[in-house]
mmCIF file of C-alpha atoms and ligand atoms in Angstrom:
data_model
loop_
_atom_site.group_PDB
_atom_site.id
_atom_site.type_symbol
_atom_site.label_atom_id
_atom_site.label_comp_id
_atom_site.label_asym_id
_atom_site.label_seq_id
_atom_site.Cartn_x
_atom_site.Cartn_y
_atom_site.Cartn_z
ATOM 1 C CA MET A 1 114.595 124.185 182.558
ATOM 2 C CA SER A 2 112.301 121.312 181.563
ATOM 3 C CA ASP A 3 111.466 120.895 177.863
ATOM 4 C CA ARG A 4 107.855 121.675 178.493
ATOM 5 C CA ARG A 5 108.628 124.833 180.444
ATOM 6 C CA LYS A 6 111.054 125.919 177.778
ATOM 7 C CA PHE A 7 108.323 125.406 175.189
ATOM 8 C CA VAL A 8 105.868 127.514 177.118
ATOM 9 C CA LYS A 9 108.535 130.201 177.436
ATOM 10 C CA GLN A 10 109.174 130.140 173.693
ATOM 11 C CA THR A 11 105.473 130.408 173.088
ATOM 12 C CA LEU A 12 105.156 133.334 175.454
ATOM 13 C CA LEU A 13 108.071 135.019 173.762
ATOM 14 C CA SER A 14 106.338 134.596 170.430
ATOM 15 C CA SER A 15 103.158 135.968 171.912
ATOM 16 C CA ALA A 16 105.067 139.009 173.082
ATOM 17 C CA ALA A 17 106.517 139.408 169.615
ATOM 18 C CA LEU A 18 103.074 139.104 168.124
ATOM 19 C CA LEU A 19 101.699 141.705 170.456
ATOM 20 C CA SER A 20 104.464 144.069 169.455
ATOM 21 C CA GLY A 21 103.472 143.405 165.856
ATOM 22 C CA SER A 22 106.836 142.043 164.814
ATOM 23 C CA ALA A 23 106.203 138.315 164.489
ATOM 24 C CA LEU A 24 104.096 138.091 161.372
ATOM 25 C CA SER A 25 102.196 140.312 159.069
ATOM 26 C CA ALA A 26 98.950 138.947 157.688
ATOM 27 C CA ARG A 27 98.285 139.898 154.106
ATOM 28 C CA SER A 28 94.561 139.319 154.451
ATOM 29 C CA THR A 29 92.310 141.331 156.671
ATOM 30 C CA SER A 30 91.518 138.742 159.322
ATOM 31 C CA ALA A 31 93.895 138.548 162.271
ATOM 32 C CA ARG A 32 96.011 135.532 163.200
ATOM 33 C CA PRO A 33 94.497 133.694 166.155
ATOM 34 C CA GLU A 34 95.995 134.640 169.465
ATOM 35 C CA GLU A 35 98.911 132.423 170.434
ATOM 36 C CA VAL A 36 98.261 130.347 173.519
ATOM 37 C CA THR A 37 100.354 127.927 175.482
ATOM 38 C CA TYR A 38 101.400 124.433 174.530
ATOM 39 C CA GLU A 39 98.823 122.838 176.807
ATOM 40 C CA THR A 40 95.783 124.728 175.611
ATOM 41 C CA VAL A 41 96.047 125.128 171.843
ATOM 42 C CA ARG A 42 93.658 122.860 170.029
ATOM 43 C CA ASN A 43 93.716 124.208 166.516
ATOM 44 C CA LYS A 44 92.517 121.315 164.389
ATOM 45 C CA PRO A 45 91.900 120.537 161.698
ATOM 46 C CA ILE A 46 94.472 122.809 160.112
ATOM 47 C CA VAL A 47 96.504 122.881 156.916
ATOM 48 C CA ILE A 48 99.431 125.134 156.035
ATOM 49 C CA SER A 49 101.477 125.335 152.867
ATOM 50 C CA THR A 50 104.227 127.296 151.171
ATOM 51 C CA TRP A 51 103.793 130.460 149.096
ATOM 52 C CA ASP A 52 100.730 132.459 148.110
ATOM 53 C CA PHE A 53 99.361 129.767 145.809
ATOM 54 C CA GLY A 54 99.197 127.548 148.897
ATOM 55 C CA LYS A 55 95.817 129.165 149.467
ATOM 56 C CA GLU A 56 94.233 127.293 146.548
ATOM 57 C CA ALA A 57 96.068 124.119 147.456
ATOM 58 C CA ASN A 58 94.852 124.439 151.045
ATOM 59 C CA ALA A 59 91.274 124.659 149.764
ATOM 60 C CA GLY A 60 91.731 121.220 148.184
ATOM 61 C CA ALA A 61 93.079 119.839 151.446
ATOM 62 C CA TRP A 62 90.413 121.572 153.476
ATOM 63 C CA ALA A 63 87.635 119.835 151.569
ATOM 64 C CA VAL A 64 89.066 116.517 152.808
ATOM 65 C CA LEU A 65 89.709 117.698 156.368
ATOM 66 C CA GLN A 66 86.208 119.112 156.695
ATOM 67 C CA GLN A 67 84.751 115.734 155.849
ATOM 68 C CA ASP A 68 86.686 114.214 158.711
ATOM 69 C CA GLY A 69 89.300 112.920 156.278
ATOM 70 C CA ARG A 70 92.868 111.931 157.139
ATOM 71 C CA ALA A 71 95.657 114.478 157.019
ATOM 72 C CA VAL A 72 97.611 112.342 154.548
ATOM 73 C CA ASP A 73 94.646 112.281 152.161
ATOM 74 C CA ALA A 74 94.186 116.002 152.579
ATOM 75 C CA VAL A 75 97.775 116.904 151.726
ATOM 76 C CA GLU A 76 97.783 114.653 148.677
ATOM 77 C CA ALA A 77 94.565 116.243 147.395
ATOM 78 C CA GLY A 78 95.904 119.695 148.209
ATOM 79 C CA VAL A 79 99.228 119.535 146.389
ATOM 80 C CA ARG A 80 97.652 117.958 143.323
ATOM 81 C CA ILE A 81 96.172 121.386 142.622
ATOM 82 C CA PRO A 82 99.460 123.187 141.846
ATOM 83 C CA GLU A 83 100.788 120.005 140.222
ATOM 84 C CA ALA A 84 98.048 120.300 137.599
ATOM 85 C CA ASP A 85 98.453 124.058 137.160
ATOM 86 C CA PRO A 86 100.604 124.988 134.124
ATOM 87 C CA GLY A 87 100.902 128.511 135.546
ATOM 88 C CA ASN A 88 103.034 127.212 138.413
ATOM 89 C CA GLN A 89 106.407 126.715 136.767
ATOM 90 C CA SER A 90 108.053 124.966 139.695
ATOM 91 C CA VAL A 91 105.609 122.125 140.261
ATOM 92 C CA GLY A 92 104.276 119.297 138.091
ATOM 93 C CA TYR A 93 102.759 120.103 134.702
ATOM 94 C CA GLY A 94 104.380 123.249 133.285
ATOM 95 C CA GLY A 95 107.470 122.970 135.500
ATOM 96 C CA ARG A 96 110.704 124.430 134.151
ATOM 97 C CA PRO A 97 112.900 121.752 132.609
ATOM 98 C CA ASP A 98 116.467 120.749 133.318
ATOM 99 C CA ARG A 99 119.239 122.143 131.126
ATOM 100 C CA ASP A 100 118.554 119.483 128.496
ATOM 101 C CA GLY A 101 114.869 120.356 128.268
ATOM 102 C CA HIS A 102 113.425 117.486 130.348
ATOM 103 C CA VAL A 103 110.846 118.221 133.038
ATOM 104 C CA THR A 104 111.865 115.994 135.962
ATOM 105 C CA LEU A 105 109.740 115.910 139.087
ATOM 106 C CA ASP A 106 110.456 115.212 142.756
ATOM 107 C CA ALA A 107 107.817 114.513 145.413
ATOM 108 C CA CYS A 108 107.287 112.854 148.762
ATOM 109 C CA ILE A 109 104.530 112.170 151.230
ATOM 110 C CA MET A 110 104.475 111.061 154.870
ATOM 111 C CA ASP A 111 101.661 109.981 157.170
ATOM 112 C CA ASP A 112 101.094 109.802 160.908
ATOM 113 C CA LYS A 113 102.793 106.422 161.335
ATOM 114 C CA TYR A 114 106.233 107.210 159.877
ATOM 115 C CA ARG A 115 105.105 105.683 156.597
ATOM 116 C CA CYS A 116 106.543 107.533 153.673
ATOM 117 C CA GLY A 117 106.916 107.361 149.921
ATOM 118 C CA SER A 118 108.947 109.327 147.454
ATOM 119 C CA VAL A 119 109.801 109.682 143.786
ATOM 120 C CA ALA A 120 112.694 111.596 142.288
ATOM 121 C CA CYS A 121 113.613 112.606 138.775
ATOM 122 C CA LEU A 122 110.294 111.279 137.508
ATOM 123 C CA GLU A 123 109.339 112.316 133.965
ATOM 124 C CA HIS A 124 106.041 112.467 132.063
ATOM 125 C CA ILE A 125 103.708 112.038 135.035
ATOM 126 C CA LYS A 126 101.593 115.009 136.064
ATOM 127 C CA HIS A 127 100.983 113.946 139.661
ATOM 128 C CA PRO A 128 104.221 112.686 141.193
ATOM 129 C CA ILE A 129 102.713 113.027 144.664
ATOM 130 C CA SER A 130 100.225 110.264 143.907
ATOM 131 C CA VAL A 131 103.016 108.042 142.611
ATOM 132 C CA ALA A 132 104.889 108.717 145.870
ATOM 133 C CA ARG A 133 101.741 107.743 147.753
ATOM 134 C CA LEU A 134 101.628 104.446 145.900
ATOM 135 C CA VAL A 135 105.304 103.799 146.613
ATOM 136 C CA MET A 136 104.387 104.223 150.275
ATOM 137 C CA GLU A 137 101.362 101.974 150.105
ATOM 138 C CA LYS A 138 102.169 99.320 147.551
ATOM 139 C CA THR A 139 105.872 98.672 147.878
ATOM 140 C CA PRO A 140 108.278 97.719 150.649
ATOM 141 C CA HIS A 141 110.417 100.734 149.620
ATOM 142 C CA VAL A 142 110.468 104.434 150.362
ATOM 143 C CA MET A 143 111.932 105.937 147.208
ATOM 144 C CA LEU A 144 111.874 105.215 143.487
ATOM 145 C CA VAL A 145 113.802 107.288 140.972
ATOM 146 C CA GLY A 146 114.016 107.988 137.248
ATOM 147 C CA GLU A 147 113.137 105.226 134.817
ATOM 148 C CA GLY A 148 112.119 102.857 137.597
ATOM 149 C CA ALA A 149 109.718 105.391 139.066
ATOM 150 C CA LEU A 150 108.199 105.963 135.630
ATOM 151 C CA GLN A 151 107.836 102.228 135.030
ATOM 152 C CA PHE A 152 106.131 101.847 138.403
ATOM 153 C CA ALA A 153 103.769 104.729 137.635
ATOM 154 C CA LEU A 154 102.813 103.320 134.229
ATOM 155 C CA GLU A 155 102.273 99.854 135.682
ATOM 156 C CA ASN A 156 99.880 101.423 138.136
ATOM 157 C CA GLY A 157 97.737 103.163 135.581
ATOM 158 C CA PHE A 158 99.274 106.636 135.441
ATOM 159 C CA LYS A 159 99.197 108.261 132.011
ATOM 160 C CA LYS A 160 102.314 109.395 130.188
ATOM 161 C CA GLU A 161 101.973 113.086 129.348
ATOM 162 C CA LYS A 162 104.008 115.913 127.917
ATOM 163 C CA LEU A 163 104.775 118.204 130.831
ATOM 164 C CA LEU A 164 106.843 120.862 129.067
ATOM 165 C CA THR A 165 104.607 123.810 128.228
ATOM 166 C CA ALA A 166 105.351 126.422 125.548
ATOM 167 C CA LYS A 167 106.128 129.048 128.214
ATOM 168 C CA SER A 168 108.640 126.907 130.091
ATOM 169 C CA GLU A 169 110.231 125.796 126.821
ATOM 170 C CA GLU A 170 110.619 129.392 125.734
ATOM 171 C CA GLU A 171 112.257 130.386 129.044
ATOM 172 C CA TRP A 172 114.594 127.424 128.795
ATOM 173 C CA LYS A 173 115.679 128.407 125.281
ATOM 174 C CA GLU A 174 116.318 131.974 126.384
ATOM 175 C CA TRP A 175 118.299 130.688 129.332
ATOM 176 C CA LEU A 176 120.419 128.480 127.053
ATOM 177 C CA LEU A 177 121.393 131.503 124.972
ATOM 178 C CA GLU A 178 122.306 133.582 127.974
ATOM 179 C CA HIS A 179 123.922 131.051 130.286
ATOM 180 C CA LYS A 180 125.451 128.672 127.786
ATOM 181 C CA TYR A 181 124.370 125.500 129.554
ATOM 182 C CA LYS A 182 125.923 126.415 132.907
ATOM 183 C CA PRO A 183 123.550 125.515 135.758
ATOM 184 C CA GLN A 184 122.920 128.084 138.484
ATOM 185 C CA LYS A 185 121.603 127.217 141.871
ATOM 186 C CA ASN A 186 119.185 130.041 142.532
ATOM 187 C CA ILE A 187 117.864 130.713 139.076
ATOM 188 C CA GLU A 188 114.186 131.126 140.021
ATOM 189 C CA ASN A 189 115.119 134.245 141.954
ATOM 190 C CA ARG A 190 116.484 135.786 138.806
ATOM 191 C CA MET A 191 113.507 135.116 136.576
ATOM 192 C CA PRO A 192 111.948 138.264 135.139
ATOM 193 C CA GLY A 193 109.398 139.609 137.581
ATOM 194 C CA SER A 194 110.508 137.510 140.530
ATOM 195 C CA LYS A 195 112.184 138.851 143.662
ATOM 196 C CA HIS A 196 112.984 135.905 145.850
ATOM 197 C CA ASP A 197 110.307 133.587 144.653
ATOM 198 C CA HIS A 198 110.422 129.881 144.370
ATOM 199 C CA ASP A 199 107.237 127.916 143.858
ATOM 200 C CA THR A 200 107.660 124.452 145.314
ATOM 201 C CA ILE A 201 104.718 123.379 147.378
ATOM 202 C CA GLY A 202 105.276 121.899 150.808
ATOM 203 C CA MET A 203 102.130 121.238 152.798
ATOM 204 C CA VAL A 204 101.549 119.937 156.317
ATOM 205 C CA ALA A 205 98.259 119.272 158.057
ATOM 206 C CA MET A 206 96.597 117.972 161.180
ATOM 207 C CA ASP A 207 93.188 116.336 160.909
ATOM 208 C CA ASN A 208 90.213 116.272 163.218
ATOM 209 C CA HIS A 209 91.657 113.279 165.042
ATOM 210 C CA GLY A 210 94.898 115.119 165.751
ATOM 211 C CA ASN A 211 96.860 113.046 163.238
ATOM 212 C CA MET A 212 99.377 114.691 160.965
ATOM 213 C CA GLY A 213 100.541 114.314 157.380
ATOM 214 C CA GLY A 214 102.724 116.129 154.893
ATOM 215 C CA ALA A 215 103.502 116.351 151.186
ATOM 216 C CA CYS A 216 106.075 118.146 149.096
ATOM 217 C CA THR A 217 106.259 118.322 145.294
ATOM 218 C CA THR A 218 108.386 120.233 142.790
ATOM 219 C CA SER A 219 110.055 120.310 139.415
ATOM 220 C CA GLY A 220 113.187 121.360 141.302
ATOM 221 C CA MET A 221 115.645 124.058 140.394
ATOM 222 C CA ALA A 222 115.143 125.427 136.913
ATOM 223 C CA PHE A 223 117.661 124.332 134.261
ATOM 224 C CA LYS A 224 119.454 122.043 136.688
ATOM 225 C CA LEU A 225 121.921 119.358 135.619
ATOM 226 C CA ARG A 226 120.187 116.282 134.275
ATOM 227 C CA GLY A 227 119.603 113.882 137.166
ATOM 228 C CA ARG A 228 119.822 116.534 139.876
ATOM 229 C CA VAL A 229 117.557 115.838 142.853
ATOM 230 C CA GLY A 230 116.786 118.459 145.467
ATOM 231 C CA ASP A 231 115.512 118.339 149.008
ATOM 232 C CA SER A 232 111.815 118.026 148.187
ATOM 233 C CA PRO A 233 111.611 114.220 147.745
ATOM 234 C CA ILE A 234 114.068 113.495 150.547
ATOM 235 C CA ILE A 235 112.353 112.471 153.745
ATOM 236 C CA GLY A 236 113.900 114.542 156.521
ATOM 237 C CA ALA A 237 115.168 117.275 154.211
ATOM 238 C CA GLY A 238 112.174 118.696 152.307
ATOM 239 C CA LEU A 239 109.557 117.119 154.568
ATOM 240 C CA TYR A 240 109.237 115.357 157.880
ATOM 241 C CA VAL A 241 106.245 114.292 159.945
ATOM 242 C CA ASP A 242 106.436 112.967 163.490
ATOM 243 C CA ASN A 243 102.946 112.452 164.773
ATOM 244 C CA GLU A 244 104.073 112.870 168.375
ATOM 245 C CA VAL A 245 105.627 116.257 167.814
ATOM 246 C CA GLY A 246 104.810 118.021 164.573
ATOM 247 C CA CYS A 247 105.767 118.374 160.943
ATOM 248 C CA ALA A 248 107.870 120.639 158.774
ATOM 249 C CA THR A 249 108.592 121.338 155.135
ATOM 250 C CA SER A 250 110.802 123.624 153.092
ATOM 251 C CA SER A 251 111.172 125.540 149.867
ATOM 252 C CA GLY A 252 114.199 127.168 148.292
ATOM 253 C CA VAL A 253 117.664 125.989 147.353
ATOM 254 C CA GLY A 254 117.468 122.283 148.098
ATOM 255 C CA GLU A 255 121.201 121.677 148.379
ATOM 256 C CA GLU A 256 121.299 123.932 151.445
ATOM 257 C CA VAL A 257 118.337 122.121 153.008
ATOM 258 C CA ILE A 258 119.799 118.651 152.407
ATOM 259 C CA ARG A 259 123.080 119.665 154.077
ATOM 260 C CA ILE A 260 121.333 120.354 157.363
ATOM 261 C CA VAL A 261 118.557 117.734 156.930
ATOM 262 C CA GLY A 262 116.284 120.705 157.377
ATOM 263 C CA ALA A 263 112.736 119.448 157.976
ATOM 264 C CA HIS A 264 113.902 116.780 160.417
ATOM 265 C CA LEU A 265 115.992 119.366 162.249
ATOM 266 C CA VAL A 266 112.956 121.625 162.608
ATOM 267 C CA VAL A 267 110.861 118.758 163.999
ATOM 268 C CA GLU A 268 113.591 117.790 166.457
ATOM 269 C CA LEU A 269 113.838 121.399 167.633
ATOM 270 C CA MET A 270 110.089 121.387 168.211
ATOM 271 C CA ARG A 271 110.537 118.179 170.195
ATOM 272 C CA MET A 272 113.028 120.039 172.379
ATOM 273 C CA GLY A 273 110.385 122.651 173.061
ATOM 274 C CA TYR A 274 110.865 125.297 170.415
ATOM 275 C CA HIS A 275 107.822 127.008 168.987
ATOM 276 C CA PRO A 276 107.440 126.220 165.233
ATOM 277 C CA GLU A 277 108.620 129.682 164.202
ATOM 278 C CA ALA A 278 111.647 129.541 166.524
ATOM 279 C CA ALA A 279 112.513 126.054 165.246
ATOM 280 C CA CYS A 280 112.366 127.286 161.649
ATOM 281 C CA ARG A 281 114.544 130.260 162.546
ATOM 282 C CA LYS A 282 117.192 128.003 164.116
ATOM 283 C CA ALA A 283 117.337 125.900 160.952
ATOM 284 C CA VAL A 284 117.684 128.991 158.772
ATOM 285 C CA GLU A 285 120.443 130.300 161.048
ATOM 286 C CA ARG A 286 122.310 127.036 160.671
ATOM 287 C CA ILE A 287 122.311 127.441 156.892
ATOM 288 C CA ALA A 288 123.528 131.006 157.210
ATOM 289 C CA LYS A 289 126.234 130.070 159.724
ATOM 290 C CA ARG A 290 127.771 127.526 157.375
ATOM 291 C CA ASN A 291 128.119 129.974 154.543
ATOM 292 C CA PRO A 292 127.330 133.525 155.666
ATOM 293 C CA ALA A 293 128.347 135.245 152.430
ATOM 294 C CA GLY A 294 126.691 132.701 150.113
ATOM 295 C CA ALA A 295 123.476 132.510 152.109
ATOM 296 C CA LYS A 296 122.844 136.217 151.537
ATOM 297 C CA ASP A 297 122.213 135.433 147.906
ATOM 298 C CA LEU A 298 119.966 132.393 148.402
ATOM 299 C CA GLN A 299 116.427 131.745 149.480
ATOM 300 C CA VAL A 300 115.395 128.952 151.835
ATOM 301 C CA GLY A 301 112.228 128.981 153.891
ATOM 302 C CA PHE A 302 110.906 126.503 156.458
ATOM 303 C CA LEU A 303 107.330 126.052 157.568
ATOM 304 C CA ALA A 304 106.233 124.037 160.595
ATOM 305 C CA LEU A 305 103.172 122.922 162.521
ATOM 306 C CA ASN A 306 103.214 121.386 165.972
ATOM 307 C CA LYS A 307 100.929 118.807 167.497
ATOM 308 C CA HIS A 308 98.869 121.499 169.161
ATOM 309 C CA GLY A 309 98.062 123.414 166.039
ATOM 310 C CA GLU A 310 100.627 126.168 166.475
ATOM 311 C CA TYR A 311 102.501 127.045 163.318
ATOM 312 C CA GLY A 312 105.297 129.279 162.125
ATOM 313 C CA ALA A 313 107.823 129.907 159.381
ATOM 314 C CA TYR A 314 111.177 131.548 158.831
ATOM 315 C CA ALA A 315 113.282 132.294 155.758
ATOM 316 C CA LEU A 316 116.709 133.524 154.758
ATOM 317 C CA GLN A 317 115.305 136.338 152.635
ATOM 318 C CA GLU A 318 112.258 138.508 152.484
ATOM 319 C CA GLY A 319 109.392 137.215 150.364
ATOM 320 C CA PHE A 320 108.686 133.722 151.737
ATOM 321 C CA SER A 321 104.938 133.514 152.221
ATOM 322 C CA TYR A 322 102.707 130.739 153.446
ATOM 323 C CA ALA A 323 99.003 130.032 153.537
ATOM 324 C CA VAL A 324 96.976 128.823 156.525
ATOM 325 C CA ARG A 325 93.511 127.311 156.634
ATOM 326 C CA SER A 326 91.658 126.274 159.766
ATOM 327 C CA ASP A 327 88.239 126.771 161.302
ATOM 328 C CA LYS A 328 89.500 130.081 162.602
ATOM 329 C CA GLU A 329 91.147 131.572 159.561
ATOM 330 C CA GLU A 330 92.108 131.554 155.918
ATOM 331 C CA ASN A 331 95.215 133.704 155.594
ATOM 332 C CA ILE A 332 98.446 134.260 153.782
ATOM 333 C CA TYR A 333 101.382 135.365 155.944
ATOM 334 C CA GLU A 334 104.786 136.747 155.183
ATOM 335 C CA ALA A 335 107.496 134.849 157.091
ATOM 336 C CA LYS A 336 110.094 136.711 159.088
ATOM 337 C CA HIS A 337 113.560 136.532 157.563
ATOM 338 C CA LEU A 338 117.207 136.638 158.536
ATOM 339 C CA PHE A 339 118.613 139.119 156.017
HETATM 340 C C1 SD4 B 401 114.654 122.081 145.105
HETATM 341 N N1 SD4 B 401 113.570 122.967 147.047
HETATM 342 O O1 SD4 B 401 114.512 121.263 144.215
HETATM 343 C C2 SD4 B 401 113.430 122.784 145.627
HETATM 344 C C3 SD4 B 401 113.310 124.052 144.864
HETATM 345 C C4 SD4 B 401 112.252 124.971 145.267
HETATM 346 O O2 SD4 B 401 110.736 126.428 144.403
HETATM 347 O O3 SD4 B 401 111.847 125.099 146.391
HETATM 348 N N2 SD4 B 401 111.790 125.687 144.264
HETATM 349 O O4 SD4 B 401 115.748 122.413 145.551
#
């Protein structure tokens, strides 16, 4: 079967699933637009991002997209919103620290021409995504880390700030008492009041001109080892954009995502003809196959958008939500899950 025919088949299968009500459940009242075939979907501009708070972030991106702005500008503007929000304890300002009490941030950005920039283990800077953007635009490199990333940020006019808030400091001190400095890989899921929640923001968009862009930003796993870097700033793992095919991003336990080079895998599956949701499911299944027992206790979710404005997500566990904004809708959806 040709790739294109396979794609249409996947899409029709998803449509059937949608009709039977099993594909997605919208949390808001408006319905998801009807799925149509690969050839006919023209859903642009559009922005999608991880978790419920993606809705506010999408609004920031939407303001850019509506003004005929570029997808890469939209995603940068969008993810800056949770980066500045102290209430989001997994991104930017207010992020939970590592086990030594340092807030260290990871972020990356990618445009429609395979240009990308990334920072990892960056301290004291509230908007790592904008530093990543500058790495992309002002340097011959893709990734800067630690002290060097901070030096680069300061040289380019970013302000040094204290990112550790009282709430995150308090949680860290409680954690130290209980866990005696032993890092755990899925700690966010065990925070009081959380089920399977992580809070990293991954955002992908397509602008009015049909060009794509993506951004991903996080403070990483809570109380991690000093120097630990997750999937979020790694091009191909936490984010990938191929303007010919589509884009994908992830949230959850980064080590699992890095092992399968998750976002790139999802994009390549879309290239082979898989619908975004089916591509995300395949990636999740690969994680589960490697470590079936361990995966039951972890959360990883993927989110993807193809060149024709179709989107989808899939997660290991229940609870992975994502927000969509286009001319047709402003919704939050619950992703289907494996376990
Ligand atoms: C990481 N993927 O650093 C990130 C964590 C995450 O919400 O998604 N947290 O592994």
